[in-house]
Short mmCIF file of C-alpha atoms in Angstrom, two decimals:
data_model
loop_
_atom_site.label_atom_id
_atom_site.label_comp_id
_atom_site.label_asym_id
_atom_site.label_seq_id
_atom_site.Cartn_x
_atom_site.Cartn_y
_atom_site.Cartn_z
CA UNK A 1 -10.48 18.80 -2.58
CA UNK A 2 -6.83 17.80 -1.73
CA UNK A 3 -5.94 14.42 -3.34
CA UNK A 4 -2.62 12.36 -2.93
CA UNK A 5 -1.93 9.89 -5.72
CA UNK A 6 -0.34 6.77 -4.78
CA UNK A 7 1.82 4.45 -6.70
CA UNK A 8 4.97 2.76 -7.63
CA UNK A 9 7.81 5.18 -7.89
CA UNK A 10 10.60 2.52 -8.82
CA UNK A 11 10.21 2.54 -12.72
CA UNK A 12 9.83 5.05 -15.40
CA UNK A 13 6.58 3.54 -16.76
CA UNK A 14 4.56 3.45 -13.23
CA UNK A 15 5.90 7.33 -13.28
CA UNK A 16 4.46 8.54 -15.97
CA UNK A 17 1.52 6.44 -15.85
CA UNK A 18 0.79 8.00 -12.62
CA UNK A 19 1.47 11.95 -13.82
CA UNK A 20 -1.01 11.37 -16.65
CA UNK A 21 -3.28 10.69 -13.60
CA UNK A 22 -2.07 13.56 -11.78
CA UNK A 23 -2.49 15.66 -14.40
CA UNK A 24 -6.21 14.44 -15.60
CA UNK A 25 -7.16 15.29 -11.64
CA UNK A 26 -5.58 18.76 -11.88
CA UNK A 27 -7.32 19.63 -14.92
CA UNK A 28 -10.78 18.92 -12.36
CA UNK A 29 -9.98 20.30 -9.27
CA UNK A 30 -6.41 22.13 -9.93
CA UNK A 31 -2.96 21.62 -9.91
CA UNK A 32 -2.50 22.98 -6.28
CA UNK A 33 -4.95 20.23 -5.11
CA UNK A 34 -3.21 17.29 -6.49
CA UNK A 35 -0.01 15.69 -4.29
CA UNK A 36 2.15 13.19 -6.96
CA UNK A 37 4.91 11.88 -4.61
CA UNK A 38 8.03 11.83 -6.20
CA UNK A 39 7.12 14.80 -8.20
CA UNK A 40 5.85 16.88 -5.87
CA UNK A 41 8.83 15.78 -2.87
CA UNK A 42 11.46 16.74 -5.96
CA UNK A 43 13.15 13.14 -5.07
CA UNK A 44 15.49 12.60 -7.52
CA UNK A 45 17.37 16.06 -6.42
CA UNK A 46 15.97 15.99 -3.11
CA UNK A 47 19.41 16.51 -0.18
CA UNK A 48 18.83 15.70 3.07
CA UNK A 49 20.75 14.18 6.04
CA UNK A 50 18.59 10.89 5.99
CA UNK A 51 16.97 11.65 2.58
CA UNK A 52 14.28 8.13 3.03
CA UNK A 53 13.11 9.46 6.06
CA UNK A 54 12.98 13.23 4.80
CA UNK A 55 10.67 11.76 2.16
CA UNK A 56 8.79 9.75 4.07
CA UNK A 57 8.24 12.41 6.58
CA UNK A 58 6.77 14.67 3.41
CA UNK A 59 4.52 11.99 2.07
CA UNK A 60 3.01 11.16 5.88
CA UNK A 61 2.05 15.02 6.28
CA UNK A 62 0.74 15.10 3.01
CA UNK A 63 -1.71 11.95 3.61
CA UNK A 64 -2.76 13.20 7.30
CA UNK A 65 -4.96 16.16 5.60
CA UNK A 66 -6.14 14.92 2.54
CA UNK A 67 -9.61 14.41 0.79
CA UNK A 68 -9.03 11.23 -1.16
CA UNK A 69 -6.82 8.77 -1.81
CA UNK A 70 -6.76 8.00 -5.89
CA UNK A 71 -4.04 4.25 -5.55
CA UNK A 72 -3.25 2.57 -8.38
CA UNK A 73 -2.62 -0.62 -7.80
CA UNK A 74 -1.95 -3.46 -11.05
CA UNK A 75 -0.82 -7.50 -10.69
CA UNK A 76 -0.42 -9.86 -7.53
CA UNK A 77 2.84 -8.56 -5.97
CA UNK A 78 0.96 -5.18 -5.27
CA UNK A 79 3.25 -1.99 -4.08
CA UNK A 80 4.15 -1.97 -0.24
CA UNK A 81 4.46 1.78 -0.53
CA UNK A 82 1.38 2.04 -2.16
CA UNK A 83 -0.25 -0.60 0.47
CA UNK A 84 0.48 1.70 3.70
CA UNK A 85 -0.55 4.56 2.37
CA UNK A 86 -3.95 3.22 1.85
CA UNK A 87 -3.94 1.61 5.41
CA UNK A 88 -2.91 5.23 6.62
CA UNK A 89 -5.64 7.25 4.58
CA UNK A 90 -8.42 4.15 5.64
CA UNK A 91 -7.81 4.62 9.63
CA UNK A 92 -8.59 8.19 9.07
CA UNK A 93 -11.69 7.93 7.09
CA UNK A 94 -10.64 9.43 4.14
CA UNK A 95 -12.08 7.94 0.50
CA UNK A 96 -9.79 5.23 -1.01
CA UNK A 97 -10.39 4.35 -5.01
CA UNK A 98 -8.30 1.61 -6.18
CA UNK A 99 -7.49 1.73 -9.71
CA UNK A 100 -6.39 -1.67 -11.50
CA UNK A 101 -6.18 -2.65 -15.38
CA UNK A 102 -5.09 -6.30 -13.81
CA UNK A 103 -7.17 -8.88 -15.91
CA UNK A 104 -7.01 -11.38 -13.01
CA UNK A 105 -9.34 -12.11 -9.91
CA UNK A 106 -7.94 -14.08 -7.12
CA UNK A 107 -9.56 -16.26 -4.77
CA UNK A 108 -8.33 -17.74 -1.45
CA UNK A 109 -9.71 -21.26 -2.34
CA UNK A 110 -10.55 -22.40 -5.61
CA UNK A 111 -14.08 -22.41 -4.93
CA UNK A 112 -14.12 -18.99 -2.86
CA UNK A 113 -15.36 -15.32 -3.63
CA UNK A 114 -13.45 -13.95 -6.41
CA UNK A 115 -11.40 -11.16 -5.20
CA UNK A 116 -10.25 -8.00 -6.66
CA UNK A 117 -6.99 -8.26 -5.25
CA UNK A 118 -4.65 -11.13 -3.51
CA UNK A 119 -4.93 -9.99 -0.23
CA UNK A 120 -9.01 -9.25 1.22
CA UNK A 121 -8.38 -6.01 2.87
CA UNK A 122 -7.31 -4.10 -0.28
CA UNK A 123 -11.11 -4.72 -1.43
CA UNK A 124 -12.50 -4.42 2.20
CA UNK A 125 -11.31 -0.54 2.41
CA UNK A 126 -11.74 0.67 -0.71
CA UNK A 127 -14.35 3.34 -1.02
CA UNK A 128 -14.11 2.49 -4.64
CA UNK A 129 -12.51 -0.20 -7.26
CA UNK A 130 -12.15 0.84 -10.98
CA UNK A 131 -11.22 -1.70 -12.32
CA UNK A 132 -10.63 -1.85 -16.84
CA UNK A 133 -9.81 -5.37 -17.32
CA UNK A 134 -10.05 -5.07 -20.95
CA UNK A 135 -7.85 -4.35 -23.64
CA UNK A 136 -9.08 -1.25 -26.28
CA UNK A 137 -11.16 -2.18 -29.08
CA UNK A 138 -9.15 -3.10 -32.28
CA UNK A 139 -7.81 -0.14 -34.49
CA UNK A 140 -7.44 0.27 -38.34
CA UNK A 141 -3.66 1.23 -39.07
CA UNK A 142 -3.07 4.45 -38.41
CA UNK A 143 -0.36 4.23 -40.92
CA UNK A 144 0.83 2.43 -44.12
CA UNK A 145 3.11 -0.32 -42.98
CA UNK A 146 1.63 -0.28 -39.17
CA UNK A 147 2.84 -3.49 -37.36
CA UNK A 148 0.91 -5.94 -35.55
CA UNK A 149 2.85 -4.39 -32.29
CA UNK A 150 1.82 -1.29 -32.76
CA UNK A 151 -1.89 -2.18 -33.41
CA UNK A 152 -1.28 -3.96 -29.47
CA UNK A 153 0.12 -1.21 -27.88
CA UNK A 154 -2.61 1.14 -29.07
CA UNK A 155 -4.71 -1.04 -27.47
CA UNK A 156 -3.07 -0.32 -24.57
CA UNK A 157 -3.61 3.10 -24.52
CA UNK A 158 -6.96 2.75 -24.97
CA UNK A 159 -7.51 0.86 -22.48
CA UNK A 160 -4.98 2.72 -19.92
CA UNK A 161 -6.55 5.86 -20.84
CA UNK A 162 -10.33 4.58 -19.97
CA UNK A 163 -9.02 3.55 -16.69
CA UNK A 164 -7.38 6.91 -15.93
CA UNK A 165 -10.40 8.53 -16.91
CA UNK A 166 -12.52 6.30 -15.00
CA UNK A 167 -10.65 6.89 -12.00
CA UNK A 168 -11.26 10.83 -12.70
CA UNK A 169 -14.95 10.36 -12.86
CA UNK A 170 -14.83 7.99 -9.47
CA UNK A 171 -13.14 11.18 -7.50
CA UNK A 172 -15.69 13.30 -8.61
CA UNK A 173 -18.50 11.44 -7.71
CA UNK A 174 -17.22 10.93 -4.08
CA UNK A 175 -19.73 11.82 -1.45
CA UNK A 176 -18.47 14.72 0.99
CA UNK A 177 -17.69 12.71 3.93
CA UNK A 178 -15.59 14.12 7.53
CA UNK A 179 -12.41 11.96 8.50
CA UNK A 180 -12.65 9.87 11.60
CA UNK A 181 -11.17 11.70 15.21
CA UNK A 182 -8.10 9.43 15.34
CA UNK A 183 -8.20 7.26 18.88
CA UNK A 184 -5.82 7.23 21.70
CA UNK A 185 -3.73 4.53 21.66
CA UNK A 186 -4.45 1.83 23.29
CA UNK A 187 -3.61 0.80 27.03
CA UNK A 188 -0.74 -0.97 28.06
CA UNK A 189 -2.08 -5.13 28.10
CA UNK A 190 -4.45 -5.10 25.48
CA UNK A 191 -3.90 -7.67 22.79
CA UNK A 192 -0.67 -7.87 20.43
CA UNK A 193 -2.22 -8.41 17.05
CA UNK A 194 0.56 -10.40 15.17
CA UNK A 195 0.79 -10.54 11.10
CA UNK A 196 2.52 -13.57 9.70
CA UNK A 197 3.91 -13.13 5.97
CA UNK A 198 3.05 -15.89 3.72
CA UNK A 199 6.37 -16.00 1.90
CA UNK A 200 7.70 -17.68 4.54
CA UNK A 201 8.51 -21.31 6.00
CA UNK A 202 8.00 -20.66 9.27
CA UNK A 203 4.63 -18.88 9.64
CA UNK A 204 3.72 -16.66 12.85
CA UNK A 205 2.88 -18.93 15.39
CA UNK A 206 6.53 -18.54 17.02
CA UNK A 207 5.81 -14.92 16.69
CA UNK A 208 2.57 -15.76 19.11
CA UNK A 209 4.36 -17.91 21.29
CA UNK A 210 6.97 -15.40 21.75
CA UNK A 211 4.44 -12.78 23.07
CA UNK A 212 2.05 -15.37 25.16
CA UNK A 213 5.30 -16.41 26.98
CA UNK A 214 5.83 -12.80 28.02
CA UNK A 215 2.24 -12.69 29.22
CA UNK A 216 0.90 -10.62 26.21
CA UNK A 217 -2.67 -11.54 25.13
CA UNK A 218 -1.62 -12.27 21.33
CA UNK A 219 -4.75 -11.77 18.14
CA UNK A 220 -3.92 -13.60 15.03
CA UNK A 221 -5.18 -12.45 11.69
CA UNK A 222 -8.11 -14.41 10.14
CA UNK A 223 -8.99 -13.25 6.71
CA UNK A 224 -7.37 -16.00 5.16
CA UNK A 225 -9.37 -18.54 7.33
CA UNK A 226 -12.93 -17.12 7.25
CA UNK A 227 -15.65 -17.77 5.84
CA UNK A 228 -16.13 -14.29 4.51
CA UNK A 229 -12.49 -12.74 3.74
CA UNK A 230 -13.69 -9.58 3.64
CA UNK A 231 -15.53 -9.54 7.30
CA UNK A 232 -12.52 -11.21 8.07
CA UNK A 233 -10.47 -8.37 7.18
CA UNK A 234 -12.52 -5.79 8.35
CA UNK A 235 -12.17 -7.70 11.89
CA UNK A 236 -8.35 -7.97 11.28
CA UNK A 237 -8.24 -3.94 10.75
CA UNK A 238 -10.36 -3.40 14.06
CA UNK A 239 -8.42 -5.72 15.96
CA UNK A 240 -5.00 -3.31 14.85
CA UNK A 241 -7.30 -0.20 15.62
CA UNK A 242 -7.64 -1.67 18.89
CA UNK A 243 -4.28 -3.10 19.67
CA UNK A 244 -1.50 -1.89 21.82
CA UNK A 245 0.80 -3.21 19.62
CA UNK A 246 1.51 -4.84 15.91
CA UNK A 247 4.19 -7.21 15.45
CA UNK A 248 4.13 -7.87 11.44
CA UNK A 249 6.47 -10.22 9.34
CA UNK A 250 7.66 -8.08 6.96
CA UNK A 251 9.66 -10.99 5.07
CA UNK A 252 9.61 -11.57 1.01
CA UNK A 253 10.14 -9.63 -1.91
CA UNK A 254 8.28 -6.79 -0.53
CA UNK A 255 5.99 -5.95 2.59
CA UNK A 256 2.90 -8.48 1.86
CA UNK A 257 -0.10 -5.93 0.54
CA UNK A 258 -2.22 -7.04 3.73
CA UNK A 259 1.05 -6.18 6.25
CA UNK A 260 1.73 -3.12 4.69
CA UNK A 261 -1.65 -1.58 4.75
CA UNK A 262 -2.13 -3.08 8.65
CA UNK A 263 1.23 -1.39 9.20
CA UNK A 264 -0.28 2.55 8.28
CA UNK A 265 -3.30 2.10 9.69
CA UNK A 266 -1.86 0.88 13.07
CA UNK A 267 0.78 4.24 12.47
CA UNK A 268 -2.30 6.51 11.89
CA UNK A 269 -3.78 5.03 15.20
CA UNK A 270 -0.75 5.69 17.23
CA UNK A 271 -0.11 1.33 17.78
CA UNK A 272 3.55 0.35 18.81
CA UNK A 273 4.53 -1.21 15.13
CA UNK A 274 7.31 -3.67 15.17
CA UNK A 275 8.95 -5.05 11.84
CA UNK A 276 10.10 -8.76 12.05
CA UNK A 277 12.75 -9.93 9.37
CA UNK A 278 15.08 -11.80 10.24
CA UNK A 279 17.24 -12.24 6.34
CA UNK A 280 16.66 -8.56 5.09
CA UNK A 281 17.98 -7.38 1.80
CA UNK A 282 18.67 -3.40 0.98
CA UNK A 283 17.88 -1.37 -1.48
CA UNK A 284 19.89 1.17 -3.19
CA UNK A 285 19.30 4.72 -4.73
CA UNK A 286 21.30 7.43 -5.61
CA UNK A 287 22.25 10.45 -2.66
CA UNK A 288 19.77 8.06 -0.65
CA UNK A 289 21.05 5.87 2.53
CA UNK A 290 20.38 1.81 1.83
CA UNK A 291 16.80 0.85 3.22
CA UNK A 292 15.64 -2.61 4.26
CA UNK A 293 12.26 -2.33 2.74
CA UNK A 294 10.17 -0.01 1.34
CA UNK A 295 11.49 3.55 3.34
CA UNK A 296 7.57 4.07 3.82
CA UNK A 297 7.39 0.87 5.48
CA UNK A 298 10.98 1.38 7.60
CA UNK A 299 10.18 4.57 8.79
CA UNK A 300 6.52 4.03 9.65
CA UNK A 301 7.94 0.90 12.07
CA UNK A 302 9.31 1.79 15.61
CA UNK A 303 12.05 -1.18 15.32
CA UNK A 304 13.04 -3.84 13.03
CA UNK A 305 13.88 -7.23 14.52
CA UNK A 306 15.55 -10.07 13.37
CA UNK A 307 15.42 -13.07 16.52
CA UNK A 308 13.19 -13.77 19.27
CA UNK A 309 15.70 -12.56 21.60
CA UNK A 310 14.67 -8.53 20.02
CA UNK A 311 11.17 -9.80 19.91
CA UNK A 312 11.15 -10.19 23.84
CA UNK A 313 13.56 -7.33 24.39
CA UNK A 314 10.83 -4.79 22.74
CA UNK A 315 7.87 -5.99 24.10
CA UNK A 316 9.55 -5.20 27.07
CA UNK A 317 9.85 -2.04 26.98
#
């Protein structure tokens, strides 16, 4: 069993949190079998001519022969990264579990299904959710003069280190299940499915209008509108299956969770992906050039534009 484990890389906690992981699975199925990005793509020393793309390139071979995907996944602005790798390992069929310690449940209206996660298809294509909402139980002092602080963060612990075994016992129970044949992409006039991002004022309909005015059937997502939000998602992720091309909003603090994973499914389905932006801001690491979003998100994109005069100009071509 070959397992990639996906997470955060832009803090020192989510790092280690996700090599105790990492390191849990090896001790099941070995050390060879396990893929921790960062880790196992040596990025901090990594030297390459366009290092986010080198790495990028590495984590995309990695996820197109895998087993399972073990994500972890915690609060409301979830990991773009994270997000289209889950997309990507989804379109091919192979297992998703979703790990979360988030004590919230979201809902799209206040009276609608509670949700494991902000955006529907996160919960429509996992295989599995562990979810530890809880904190440990409480612990006598472990030590004369033990503070009230450290009482909380062993709860913490506890309760991290249920999840993370959890997760373990989720991998191992997985059914032995063939990925999906990949489809040819699809012909030249079929629909352009279109992705709005909710962080923004001015929504996707000029994104639409754009397309229908160059005689492009357009598809509009509808998991935020149906009835069911999960059907709704799972008919948002077959219309991008299906689609000859994906023009998604990538605007806000990061990729929305729903664009991003729409975004590596369309890329493991071989659907022209265009990123719309128009006021990007760059990030900045060391010996690595400036991206405009997540590099897994800017390299998994065919172009980025920023006016309807790009938007026309690529669905051109």
């Amino acid at each position: 069993m070959s397992v990639y484990v996906a997470h955060r890389l832009f803090a020192a906690h989510d790092r280690a949190l996700a090599a105790d992981l990492a390191d849990r699975l090896a001790a099941k199925v070995g050390p060879d079998r396990v893929f921790l990005p960062f880790c196992d793509t040596d990025e901090a020393d990594l030297v390459a001519e366009v290092k986010g793309r080198r790495l990028f390139e590495l984590d995309r071979e990695r996820l197109g022969r895998l087993d399972a995907v073990v994500a972890i996944l915690h609060g409301p602005s979830l990991d773009d990264g994270v997000c289209m790798e889950i997309g990507y390992a989804a379109a091919l069929g192979v297992p998703v579990i979703v790990l979360t310690t988030d004590f919230q449940t979201y809902s799209l209206t206040e009276a609608g299904i509670r949700l494991e996660f902000p955006d529907p298809l996160l919960q429509a294509v996992a295989t599995r959710i562990v979810r530890v909402a809880k904190l440990g139980p409480l612990t006598l002092p472990s030590a004369p003069g033990w503070s009230r602080f450290q009482g909380f963060q062993a709860r913490n612990v506890a309760q991290t280190n249920t999840a993370l075994d959890a997760a373990v016992d989720a991998l191992l129970d997985l059914p032995d299940r063939a990925p999906l044949p990949v489809d040819s992409p699809a012909a030249i006039g079929t629909p352009v499915y279109i992705e709005a991002s909710p962080y923004t004022a001015w929504g996707g309909d000029h994104l639409a209008e754009a397309c229908a005015d160059a005689g492009h059937t357009v598809v509009v997502s509808q998991r935020f509108t149906a009835s069911d939000p999960i059907a709704g998602a799972l008919a948002d992720l077959t219309a991008v299956h299906s689609a000859a091309r994906l023009l998604a909003d990538v605007s806000g603090p990061e990729t929305p969770p729903g664009t991003a994973l729409l975004i590596g499914a369309a890329l493991a389905r071989g659907v022209r992906i265009a990123a719309f932006q128009p006021r990007p801001t760059l990030t900045h690491a060391h010996g690595r050039e400036p991206n405009w979003r997540n590099l897994m998100i800017q390299y998994a994109v065919d172009t980025h534009l920023n006016n309807d005069e790009a938007i026309l100009s690529w669905l051109a071509t």
